Amino acid sequence: MKKQLKIFTSFIAVLCLVFTFSTGDGAFAASAIAPITPPQIITDISVINNFGKDPATDRNFTWITSPSNKTGMIQYCPKNEFKNFNSSNIIKVTTTSYKVKTDTDSRMIHKVALSKLKPGTTYIYRVVNKPDIISAQGTFKTAENKLNPFTFIQITDTQGSDEKDYKLWKNTLIKAFEKFPDAKFLVHTGDMVDDGQKIKQWDLFANAVKPELINIPIVPAVGNHDAMNKNGTNSNMKNFTDRFNIAKEIDAESLPVAVYSFDYGNAHIAVLNTESERYDLKKQGEWLSSDMAKTDKQWKIVALHRGPYGAVHESSTIRDELTPVFDKLKIDLVLQGHDHNYVRTYPMKNKTKVKNGQGTVYITANSGGAKFYPTKSRYWQLIDLQPGTQMFVAVTVSDSSLVVNAYDVNNVLIDTTTLKK
Ligand SMILES: [Fe+2]
């Protein structure tokens, strides 16, 4: 009896220990006294969050586990109602999960699409795969219906082959969001990895920024390296589409993957896929025409990887197919990657330099990773720079202006321009 009492006393003593664990939002102390539940294991997994069709009401998530986790769920509720994840007000949504075979292993992809969220609301969430995986706690905020000014970040070409390379990408992301802590999302204009067929590089890319991307929505455009191996062959976007959960267009079946659009504030933003066949570019141009025709937003922005007006690379096919469409649609700003230079063009129309407000400005955001190319002079460039340092671009959208600020990771303002309406 004495022995049983001793065991019971020890058990209570253990339960009374106050334990502390860390979450994505900072230190959080929890007492084990009440309720009497075992401490939960926080698993250090990468959770990617993407916009759904409407950033005000939809949000999509992806995470990856071993094949033994056949299914999973997301648990969430508005931040101002949050008590803990065992509360009755926590909403639970089960994943759509599927098994994939990569170049090195088998794994389970878990995707969830949340809809009917409240606009302008911060939510707390985590993802769970019973019995052994509980992610860190993340937050996301839906877009407001009111058209407030907002900033978003562009980073591009973070491609690398080892952990050291992807630390540069992490540093670029951290510096961008330190400078613009209220930035609403990240546009990544492609070449996230160097060899898209190697799952190890995708893991390095995602794992480097786990604490950041659980809270920051990423808007991805597919790059040539994401879709192919580093020798430019074996085109396959599977690792890209498995990693992200992008809203599908109504006519998605006839479009290449990773072609989509959304509204945010007073901007309509479309993402194109330049890594598909030439006939697909034509199809994307037709889709973009119908997509942009439906918007009443003040600013029309396109993000893509292989830009029509860059530096080093000759992208005449893209230029021939897409710029007549951009001209016709009066696209204000095109965000590009691929050239590993910082480029800002003159306003361009009919492949000619035109006056401010009469054409489209094209920005190439240098590199957010290890690889830089020397500059190459082109007639469309107002600026072509190679500071040899990772860079990011911040775009601030308001009713009357679109402000583009380009920084390097040492906080040096490399370029600034304002488009006005
Ligand atoms: Fe590229």
Short mmCIF file of C-alpha atoms and ligand atoms in Angstrom, two decimals:
data_model
loop_
_atom_site.label_atom_id
_atom_site.label_comp_id
_atom_site.label_asym_id
_atom_site.label_seq_id
_atom_site.Cartn_x
_atom_site.Cartn_y
_atom_site.Cartn_z
CA MET A 1 0.00 0.00 0.00
CA LYS A 2 2.88 2.33 1.00
CA LYS A 3 4.59 1.57 -2.31
CA GLN A 4 1.40 2.34 -4.29
CA LEU A 5 1.02 5.62 -2.40
CA LYS A 6 4.64 6.51 -3.23
CA ILE A 7 4.06 5.80 -6.95
CA PHE A 8 0.86 7.86 -6.90
CA THR A 9 2.62 10.76 -5.15
CA SER A 10 5.44 10.69 -7.73
CA PHE A 11 2.87 10.67 -10.54
CA ILE A 12 1.16 13.78 -9.14
CA ALA A 13 4.52 15.46 -8.68
CA VAL A 14 5.37 14.86 -12.32
CA LEU A 15 2.01 16.23 -13.40
CA CYS A 16 2.57 19.33 -11.32
CA LEU A 17 5.77 20.17 -13.12
CA VAL A 18 5.32 23.23 -15.20
CA PHE A 19 6.75 22.65 -18.63
CA THR A 20 7.64 25.20 -21.23
CA PHE A 21 7.86 24.71 -24.93
CA SER A 22 8.46 26.96 -27.85
CA THR A 23 6.00 27.74 -30.63
CA GLY A 24 6.13 29.72 -33.86
CA ASP A 25 4.72 32.70 -31.98
CA GLY A 26 7.36 32.68 -29.29
CA ALA A 27 7.63 31.23 -25.82
CA PHE A 28 4.46 29.82 -24.37
CA ALA A 29 4.18 28.42 -20.86
CA ALA A 30 1.66 25.72 -20.04
CA SER A 31 0.83 24.08 -16.76
CA ALA A 32 0.29 20.34 -16.57
CA ILE A 33 -1.83 20.68 -13.44
CA ALA A 34 -5.11 21.13 -15.28
CA PRO A 35 -6.24 19.61 -17.52
CA ILE A 36 -4.34 16.42 -16.80
CA THR A 37 -3.15 15.52 -20.26
CA PRO A 38 0.23 14.25 -21.35
CA PRO A 39 2.58 16.81 -22.90
CA GLN A 40 2.27 16.78 -26.68
CA ILE A 41 5.16 16.26 -28.97
CA ILE A 42 5.82 19.20 -31.26
CA THR A 43 7.27 17.92 -34.49
CA ASP A 44 9.58 20.11 -36.47
CA ILE A 45 7.92 19.73 -39.87
CA SER A 46 7.57 22.14 -42.75
CA VAL A 47 4.05 23.45 -43.34
CA ILE A 48 3.51 25.51 -46.50
CA ASN A 49 0.59 27.87 -46.71
CA ASN A 50 -0.73 29.17 -50.04
CA PHE A 51 -3.63 31.40 -50.92
CA GLY A 52 -6.79 29.75 -52.12
CA LYS A 53 -8.82 31.38 -54.87
CA ASP A 54 -9.83 34.26 -52.60
CA PRO A 55 -7.19 35.31 -50.02
CA ALA A 56 -10.01 36.87 -47.95
CA THR A 57 -11.80 33.56 -47.36
CA ASP A 58 -9.64 30.64 -48.56
CA ARG A 59 -6.28 29.26 -47.47
CA ASN A 60 -4.49 26.11 -48.58
CA PHE A 61 -1.86 24.05 -46.76
CA THR A 62 0.62 21.31 -47.61
CA TRP A 63 2.92 19.17 -45.50
CA ILE A 64 4.78 15.95 -46.04
CA THR A 65 5.30 12.90 -43.83
CA SER A 66 6.48 9.34 -44.12
CA PRO A 67 4.05 6.94 -45.85
CA SER A 68 2.99 5.51 -42.48
CA ASN A 69 0.90 8.64 -41.83
CA LYS A 70 -1.97 7.84 -44.15
CA THR A 71 -4.05 10.87 -43.28
CA GLY A 72 -3.91 14.06 -41.26
CA MET A 73 -5.85 17.10 -40.22
CA ILE A 74 -5.55 20.81 -39.69
CA GLN A 75 -6.87 22.27 -36.44
CA TYR A 76 -7.65 25.97 -36.34
CA CYS A 77 -9.77 28.78 -34.93
CA PRO A 78 -9.77 32.60 -34.89
CA LYS A 79 -6.99 33.92 -32.69
CA ASN A 80 -9.35 35.97 -30.54
CA GLU A 81 -11.31 32.82 -29.66
CA PHE A 82 -8.32 30.56 -29.15
CA LYS A 83 -7.87 28.83 -25.79
CA ASN A 84 -6.01 25.66 -26.62
CA PHE A 85 -6.15 22.96 -29.29
CA ASN A 86 -8.27 20.68 -27.07
CA SER A 87 -11.07 23.25 -26.83
CA SER A 88 -14.44 22.52 -28.37
CA ASN A 89 -14.23 25.60 -30.62
CA ILE A 90 -11.29 24.18 -32.59
CA ILE A 91 -12.31 23.37 -36.18
CA LYS A 92 -10.81 20.21 -37.64
CA VAL A 93 -10.51 19.49 -41.35
CA THR A 94 -9.16 16.21 -42.68
CA THR A 95 -6.51 16.17 -45.40
CA THR A 96 -6.56 14.83 -48.90
CA SER A 97 -3.45 12.65 -48.72
CA TYR A 98 -1.62 10.73 -51.41
CA LYS A 99 1.54 8.70 -51.60
CA VAL A 100 4.38 9.65 -53.94
CA LYS A 101 7.61 8.02 -54.89
CA THR A 102 10.54 10.42 -55.17
CA ASP A 103 14.10 9.86 -56.40
CA THR A 104 15.11 8.68 -52.93
CA ASP A 105 12.07 7.60 -50.94
CA SER A 106 8.32 7.24 -50.65
CA ARG A 107 6.34 9.84 -48.77
CA MET A 108 2.82 11.02 -48.07
CA ILE A 109 1.64 14.42 -49.28
CA HIS A 110 -1.07 16.00 -47.13
CA LYS A 111 -3.17 18.87 -48.49
CA VAL A 112 -6.03 20.85 -47.03
CA ALA A 113 -8.04 23.71 -48.51
CA LEU A 114 -9.90 25.90 -46.02
CA SER A 115 -12.79 28.00 -47.26
CA LYS A 116 -15.48 30.25 -45.81
CA LEU A 117 -12.96 31.91 -43.50
CA LYS A 118 -13.73 35.38 -42.14
CA PRO A 119 -12.02 38.22 -44.03
CA GLY A 120 -9.45 40.28 -42.17
CA THR A 121 -9.13 37.67 -39.41
CA THR A 122 -6.07 36.15 -37.79
CA TYR A 123 -6.28 32.41 -37.21
CA ILE A 124 -4.16 30.08 -35.13
CA TYR A 125 -3.53 26.61 -36.48
CA ARG A 126 -1.46 23.49 -36.38
CA VAL A 127 -1.38 20.31 -38.43
CA VAL A 128 -1.63 16.84 -36.94
CA ASN A 129 -0.92 13.33 -38.15
CA LYS A 130 -1.89 10.91 -35.45
CA PRO A 131 -0.32 9.47 -33.47
CA ASP A 132 3.08 11.00 -33.69
CA ILE A 133 3.11 14.34 -35.55
CA ILE A 134 1.91 17.66 -34.19
CA SER A 135 3.33 20.72 -35.93
CA ALA A 136 4.40 23.94 -34.31
CA GLN A 137 1.65 26.50 -33.91
CA GLY A 138 1.22 28.78 -36.91
CA THR A 139 -0.86 31.83 -37.68
CA PHE A 140 -2.39 33.17 -40.85
CA LYS A 141 -4.42 36.27 -41.58
CA THR A 142 -7.04 36.44 -44.27
CA ALA A 143 -7.15 39.49 -46.54
CA GLU A 144 -9.49 42.30 -45.60
CA ASN A 145 -12.42 43.17 -47.83
CA LYS A 146 -11.59 46.86 -47.38
CA LEU A 147 -9.05 48.12 -49.91
CA ASN A 148 -6.20 49.15 -47.63
CA PRO A 149 -2.66 49.83 -48.85
CA PHE A 150 -0.46 46.78 -48.41
CA THR A 151 3.04 45.51 -49.17
CA PHE A 152 4.18 42.19 -50.54
CA ILE A 153 7.67 40.81 -51.07
CA GLN A 154 9.27 39.26 -54.14
CA ILE A 155 12.25 36.92 -53.83
CA THR A 156 13.56 34.83 -56.69
CA ASP A 157 16.08 32.20 -57.77
CA THR A 158 17.01 30.76 -54.38
CA GLN A 159 18.35 27.66 -56.05
CA GLY A 160 21.22 25.82 -54.39
CA SER A 161 22.53 22.36 -53.79
CA ASP A 162 23.40 22.20 -50.10
CA GLU A 163 22.36 23.47 -46.69
CA LYS A 164 24.78 26.38 -46.89
CA ASP A 165 23.11 27.66 -50.08
CA TYR A 166 19.63 27.50 -48.60
CA LYS A 167 20.74 29.42 -45.51
CA LEU A 168 21.18 32.37 -47.88
CA TRP A 169 17.54 32.03 -48.95
CA LYS A 170 16.48 31.94 -45.31
CA ASN A 171 18.52 35.05 -44.60
CA THR A 172 16.95 36.89 -47.56
CA LEU A 173 13.46 35.99 -46.36
CA ILE A 174 14.22 37.05 -42.79
CA LYS A 175 15.75 40.36 -43.89
CA ALA A 176 12.78 41.13 -46.13
CA PHE A 177 10.23 40.54 -43.38
CA GLU A 178 12.33 42.38 -40.80
CA LYS A 179 12.27 45.37 -43.10
CA PHE A 180 8.57 44.92 -43.95
CA PRO A 181 7.08 43.08 -40.95
CA ASP A 182 3.53 43.74 -42.13
CA ALA A 183 4.12 42.40 -45.65
CA LYS A 184 1.15 40.21 -46.50
CA PHE A 185 2.75 37.52 -48.64
CA LEU A 186 5.81 36.39 -50.52
CA VAL A 187 5.91 36.03 -54.30
CA HIS A 188 8.65 33.58 -55.29
CA THR A 189 9.31 33.91 -59.00
CA GLY A 190 10.85 30.50 -59.41
CA ASP A 191 14.01 28.45 -59.39
CA MET A 192 13.45 27.63 -55.78
CA VAL A 193 15.83 24.70 -56.23
CA ASP A 194 18.67 23.94 -58.61
CA ASP A 195 17.63 20.45 -59.63
CA GLY A 196 13.87 20.05 -59.40
CA GLN A 197 14.10 16.29 -59.76
CA LYS A 198 16.05 15.96 -56.50
CA ILE A 199 13.72 15.78 -53.52
CA LYS A 200 16.62 16.51 -51.19
CA GLN A 201 16.85 20.04 -52.58
CA TRP A 202 13.12 20.63 -52.11
CA ASP A 203 13.49 19.47 -48.51
CA LEU A 204 16.46 21.81 -48.01
CA PHE A 205 14.45 24.68 -49.54
CA ALA A 206 11.41 24.09 -47.31
CA ASN A 207 13.21 23.06 -44.14
CA ALA A 208 15.45 26.14 -44.17
CA VAL A 209 12.40 28.37 -43.63
CA LYS A 210 10.06 26.22 -41.53
CA PRO A 211 9.48 28.81 -38.78
CA GLU A 212 8.87 31.54 -41.37
CA LEU A 213 6.69 29.84 -43.98
CA ILE A 214 4.30 28.35 -41.42
CA ASN A 215 3.16 31.97 -41.01
CA ILE A 216 3.88 33.59 -44.40
CA PRO A 217 1.77 32.70 -47.45
CA ILE A 218 3.91 31.95 -50.48
CA VAL A 219 2.78 32.65 -54.06
CA PRO A 220 5.00 30.44 -56.22
CA ALA A 221 5.79 30.69 -59.93
CA VAL A 222 7.48 27.66 -61.43
CA GLY A 223 11.07 28.09 -62.69
CA ASN A 224 12.97 26.04 -65.24
CA HIS A 225 15.13 24.47 -62.52
CA ASP A 226 12.03 23.57 -60.51
CA ALA A 227 10.57 21.74 -63.46
CA MET A 228 13.71 20.14 -64.86
CA ASN A 229 16.99 18.73 -63.69
CA LYS A 230 19.93 21.11 -63.71
CA ASN A 231 20.93 19.99 -67.19
CA GLY A 232 17.63 21.30 -68.51
CA THR A 233 16.13 17.93 -69.32
CA ASN A 234 13.59 15.53 -67.84
CA SER A 235 10.79 18.07 -67.50
CA ASN A 236 8.58 17.10 -64.59
CA MET A 237 6.77 19.51 -62.28
CA LYS A 238 5.65 16.85 -59.83
CA ASN A 239 7.92 17.93 -56.99
CA PHE A 240 6.65 21.52 -57.42
CA THR A 241 2.98 20.57 -57.44
CA ASP A 242 3.43 18.19 -54.52
CA ARG A 243 5.08 20.93 -52.44
CA PHE A 244 2.39 23.59 -52.93
CA ASN A 245 -1.40 23.73 -52.84
CA ILE A 246 -2.31 26.31 -55.46
CA ALA A 247 -5.88 27.31 -56.24
CA LYS A 248 -7.03 25.77 -59.49
CA GLU A 249 -8.57 27.84 -62.25
CA ILE A 250 -11.96 26.84 -63.59
CA ASP A 251 -10.36 25.87 -66.88
CA ALA A 252 -7.34 24.32 -65.13
CA GLU A 253 -7.59 21.15 -67.18
CA SER A 254 -6.61 22.99 -70.34
CA LEU A 255 -3.90 25.11 -68.69
CA PRO A 256 -0.42 24.12 -67.63
CA VAL A 257 -0.03 23.73 -63.86
CA ALA A 258 0.83 26.75 -61.72
CA VAL A 259 -1.22 29.27 -63.71
CA TYR A 260 -3.53 31.14 -61.36
CA SER A 261 -4.62 34.54 -60.11
CA PHE A 262 -6.05 36.28 -57.10
CA ASP A 263 -7.12 39.67 -55.80
CA TYR A 264 -5.41 41.34 -52.89
CA GLY A 265 -6.47 44.84 -51.88
CA ASN A 266 -6.60 46.94 -55.01
CA ALA A 267 -4.40 44.60 -57.07
CA HIS A 268 -5.14 41.66 -59.31
CA ILE A 269 -2.13 39.36 -59.47
CA ALA A 270 -1.71 36.60 -62.04
CA VAL A 271 1.01 33.95 -62.00
CA LEU A 272 2.12 32.38 -65.28
CA ASN A 273 4.15 29.29 -66.09
CA THR A 274 6.94 30.03 -68.56
CA GLU A 275 8.32 26.51 -68.34
CA SER A 276 5.85 24.85 -70.63
CA GLU A 277 5.55 24.44 -74.37
CA ARG A 278 5.11 27.39 -76.72
CA TYR A 279 1.47 26.54 -77.44
CA ASP A 280 0.88 26.71 -73.71
CA LEU A 281 2.08 30.31 -73.66
CA LYS A 282 -0.58 31.15 -76.24
CA LYS A 283 -3.17 29.41 -74.11
CA GLN A 284 -1.96 31.26 -71.02
CA GLY A 285 -2.18 34.56 -72.90
CA GLU A 286 -5.81 33.78 -73.79
CA TRP A 287 -6.55 32.82 -70.20
CA LEU A 288 -4.86 35.99 -68.91
CA SER A 289 -7.00 38.11 -71.26
CA SER A 290 -10.21 36.64 -69.91
CA ASP A 291 -8.92 36.68 -66.33
CA MET A 292 -7.87 40.34 -66.39
CA ALA A 293 -11.09 41.32 -68.18
CA LYS A 294 -13.01 40.23 -65.07
CA THR A 295 -11.13 42.40 -62.60
CA ASP A 296 -12.02 45.91 -61.54
CA LYS A 297 -8.85 46.29 -59.49
CA GLN A 298 -6.74 49.36 -60.04
CA TRP A 299 -3.43 47.52 -60.49
CA LYS A 300 -2.67 44.60 -62.76
CA ILE A 301 0.42 42.61 -61.84
CA VAL A 302 1.91 39.48 -63.42
CA ALA A 303 4.54 37.22 -61.84
CA LEU A 304 6.53 34.70 -63.87
CA HIS A 305 9.97 33.17 -63.97
CA ARG A 306 11.49 33.62 -67.43
CA GLY A 307 10.87 37.27 -68.13
CA PRO A 308 10.35 38.83 -71.56
CA TYR A 309 12.69 41.71 -70.68
CA GLY A 310 15.63 40.52 -68.60
CA ALA A 311 19.36 40.56 -69.02
CA VAL A 312 21.56 37.55 -69.61
CA HIS A 313 19.14 35.12 -71.18
CA GLU A 314 17.53 35.54 -74.56
CA SER A 315 13.83 35.01 -73.94
CA SER A 316 12.49 36.03 -77.33
CA THR A 317 9.82 33.30 -77.41
CA ILE A 318 8.34 34.56 -74.18
CA ARG A 319 8.65 38.15 -75.40
CA ASP A 320 6.91 37.38 -78.70
CA GLU A 321 4.08 35.39 -77.14
CA LEU A 322 3.34 37.32 -73.97
CA THR A 323 4.21 41.01 -74.36
CA PRO A 324 1.48 41.73 -76.96
CA VAL A 325 -0.99 40.39 -74.40
CA PHE A 326 0.52 42.42 -71.57
CA ASP A 327 0.39 45.53 -73.81
CA LYS A 328 -3.25 44.95 -74.69
CA LEU A 329 -4.24 44.33 -71.08
CA LYS A 330 -2.26 47.34 -69.81
CA ILE A 331 -0.43 45.26 -67.22
CA ASP A 332 1.27 47.69 -64.85
CA LEU A 333 4.05 45.56 -63.44
CA VAL A 334 5.67 42.23 -64.32
CA LEU A 335 7.84 40.52 -61.69
CA GLN A 336 10.47 38.26 -63.20
CA GLY A 337 13.27 35.89 -62.20
CA HIS A 338 15.74 33.73 -64.12
CA ASP A 339 18.37 36.35 -65.01
CA HIS A 340 20.11 36.74 -61.62
CA ASN A 341 20.58 40.50 -62.22
CA TYR A 342 18.57 43.34 -60.78
CA VAL A 343 16.77 44.86 -63.78
CA ARG A 344 14.17 47.58 -64.04
CA THR A 345 12.98 48.36 -67.53
CA TYR A 346 11.62 51.50 -69.07
CA PRO A 347 7.86 51.32 -69.42
CA MET A 348 7.55 49.04 -72.47
CA LYS A 349 4.90 48.78 -75.18
CA ASN A 350 5.17 47.20 -78.64
CA LYS A 351 8.74 46.21 -77.70
CA THR A 352 9.55 49.91 -77.50
CA LYS A 353 10.42 52.24 -74.64
CA VAL A 354 7.50 54.53 -73.88
CA LYS A 355 6.71 57.31 -71.42
CA ASN A 356 5.75 56.73 -67.79
CA GLY A 357 2.21 55.45 -67.44
CA GLN A 358 2.02 54.30 -71.07
CA GLY A 359 3.59 50.86 -70.79
CA THR A 360 4.49 47.94 -68.55
CA VAL A 361 7.46 48.02 -66.14
CA TYR A 362 9.39 44.76 -65.77
CA ILE A 363 11.45 44.03 -62.65
CA THR A 364 13.95 41.18 -62.25
CA ALA A 365 14.78 40.73 -58.57
CA ASN A 366 18.38 39.50 -58.91
CA SER A 367 18.88 36.42 -56.71
CA GLY A 368 17.75 35.44 -53.23
CA GLY A 369 20.34 32.66 -53.14
CA ALA A 370 23.92 31.86 -54.04
CA LYS A 371 24.07 32.38 -57.79
CA PHE A 372 24.69 35.73 -59.52
CA TYR A 373 25.25 36.50 -63.20
CA PRO A 374 27.18 39.47 -64.60
CA THR A 375 25.07 42.22 -66.08
CA LYS A 376 24.22 42.32 -69.77
CA SER A 377 23.13 45.54 -71.41
CA ARG A 378 19.78 45.51 -73.25
CA TYR A 379 17.91 48.37 -74.86
CA TRP A 380 14.90 48.00 -72.57
CA GLN A 381 16.89 48.34 -69.32
CA LEU A 382 16.62 51.54 -67.34
CA ILE A 383 18.71 49.83 -64.66
CA ASP A 384 20.79 46.65 -64.76
CA LEU A 385 22.81 45.99 -61.62
CA GLN A 386 24.75 43.21 -60.03
CA PRO A 387 25.65 44.09 -56.44
CA GLY A 388 26.69 40.47 -55.81
CA THR A 389 24.42 40.33 -52.76
CA GLN A 390 21.07 38.63 -52.27
CA MET A 391 18.17 40.98 -52.89
CA PHE A 392 14.44 41.27 -52.37
CA VAL A 393 11.79 43.57 -53.80
CA ALA A 394 8.97 45.12 -51.79
CA VAL A 395 5.88 46.26 -53.70
CA THR A 396 3.51 48.59 -51.87
CA VAL A 397 0.06 48.86 -53.43
CA SER A 398 -2.29 51.75 -52.73
CA ASP A 399 -5.14 53.23 -54.74
CA SER A 400 -3.04 55.87 -56.46
CA SER A 401 0.44 54.36 -56.52
CA LEU A 402 2.51 51.24 -56.83
CA VAL A 403 5.84 51.70 -55.05
CA VAL A 404 8.66 49.29 -55.86
CA ASN A 405 11.63 49.25 -53.48
CA ALA A 406 14.54 46.90 -54.13
CA TYR A 407 16.89 46.15 -51.23
CA ASP A 408 19.89 43.98 -50.69
CA VAL A 409 20.17 41.88 -47.56
CA ASN A 410 22.45 44.47 -45.97
CA ASN A 411 19.47 46.80 -45.91
CA VAL A 412 20.82 48.98 -48.72
CA LEU A 413 18.13 50.47 -50.95
CA ILE A 414 19.29 49.53 -54.44
CA ASP A 415 16.41 50.99 -56.42
CA THR A 416 13.07 52.68 -55.93
CA THR A 417 10.35 53.70 -58.33
CA THR A 418 6.73 54.75 -58.09
CA LEU A 419 4.04 54.04 -60.68
CA LYS A 420 1.10 56.38 -60.46
CA LYS A 421 -2.53 56.44 -61.61
FE FE B 1 15.80 30.12 -64.28
#
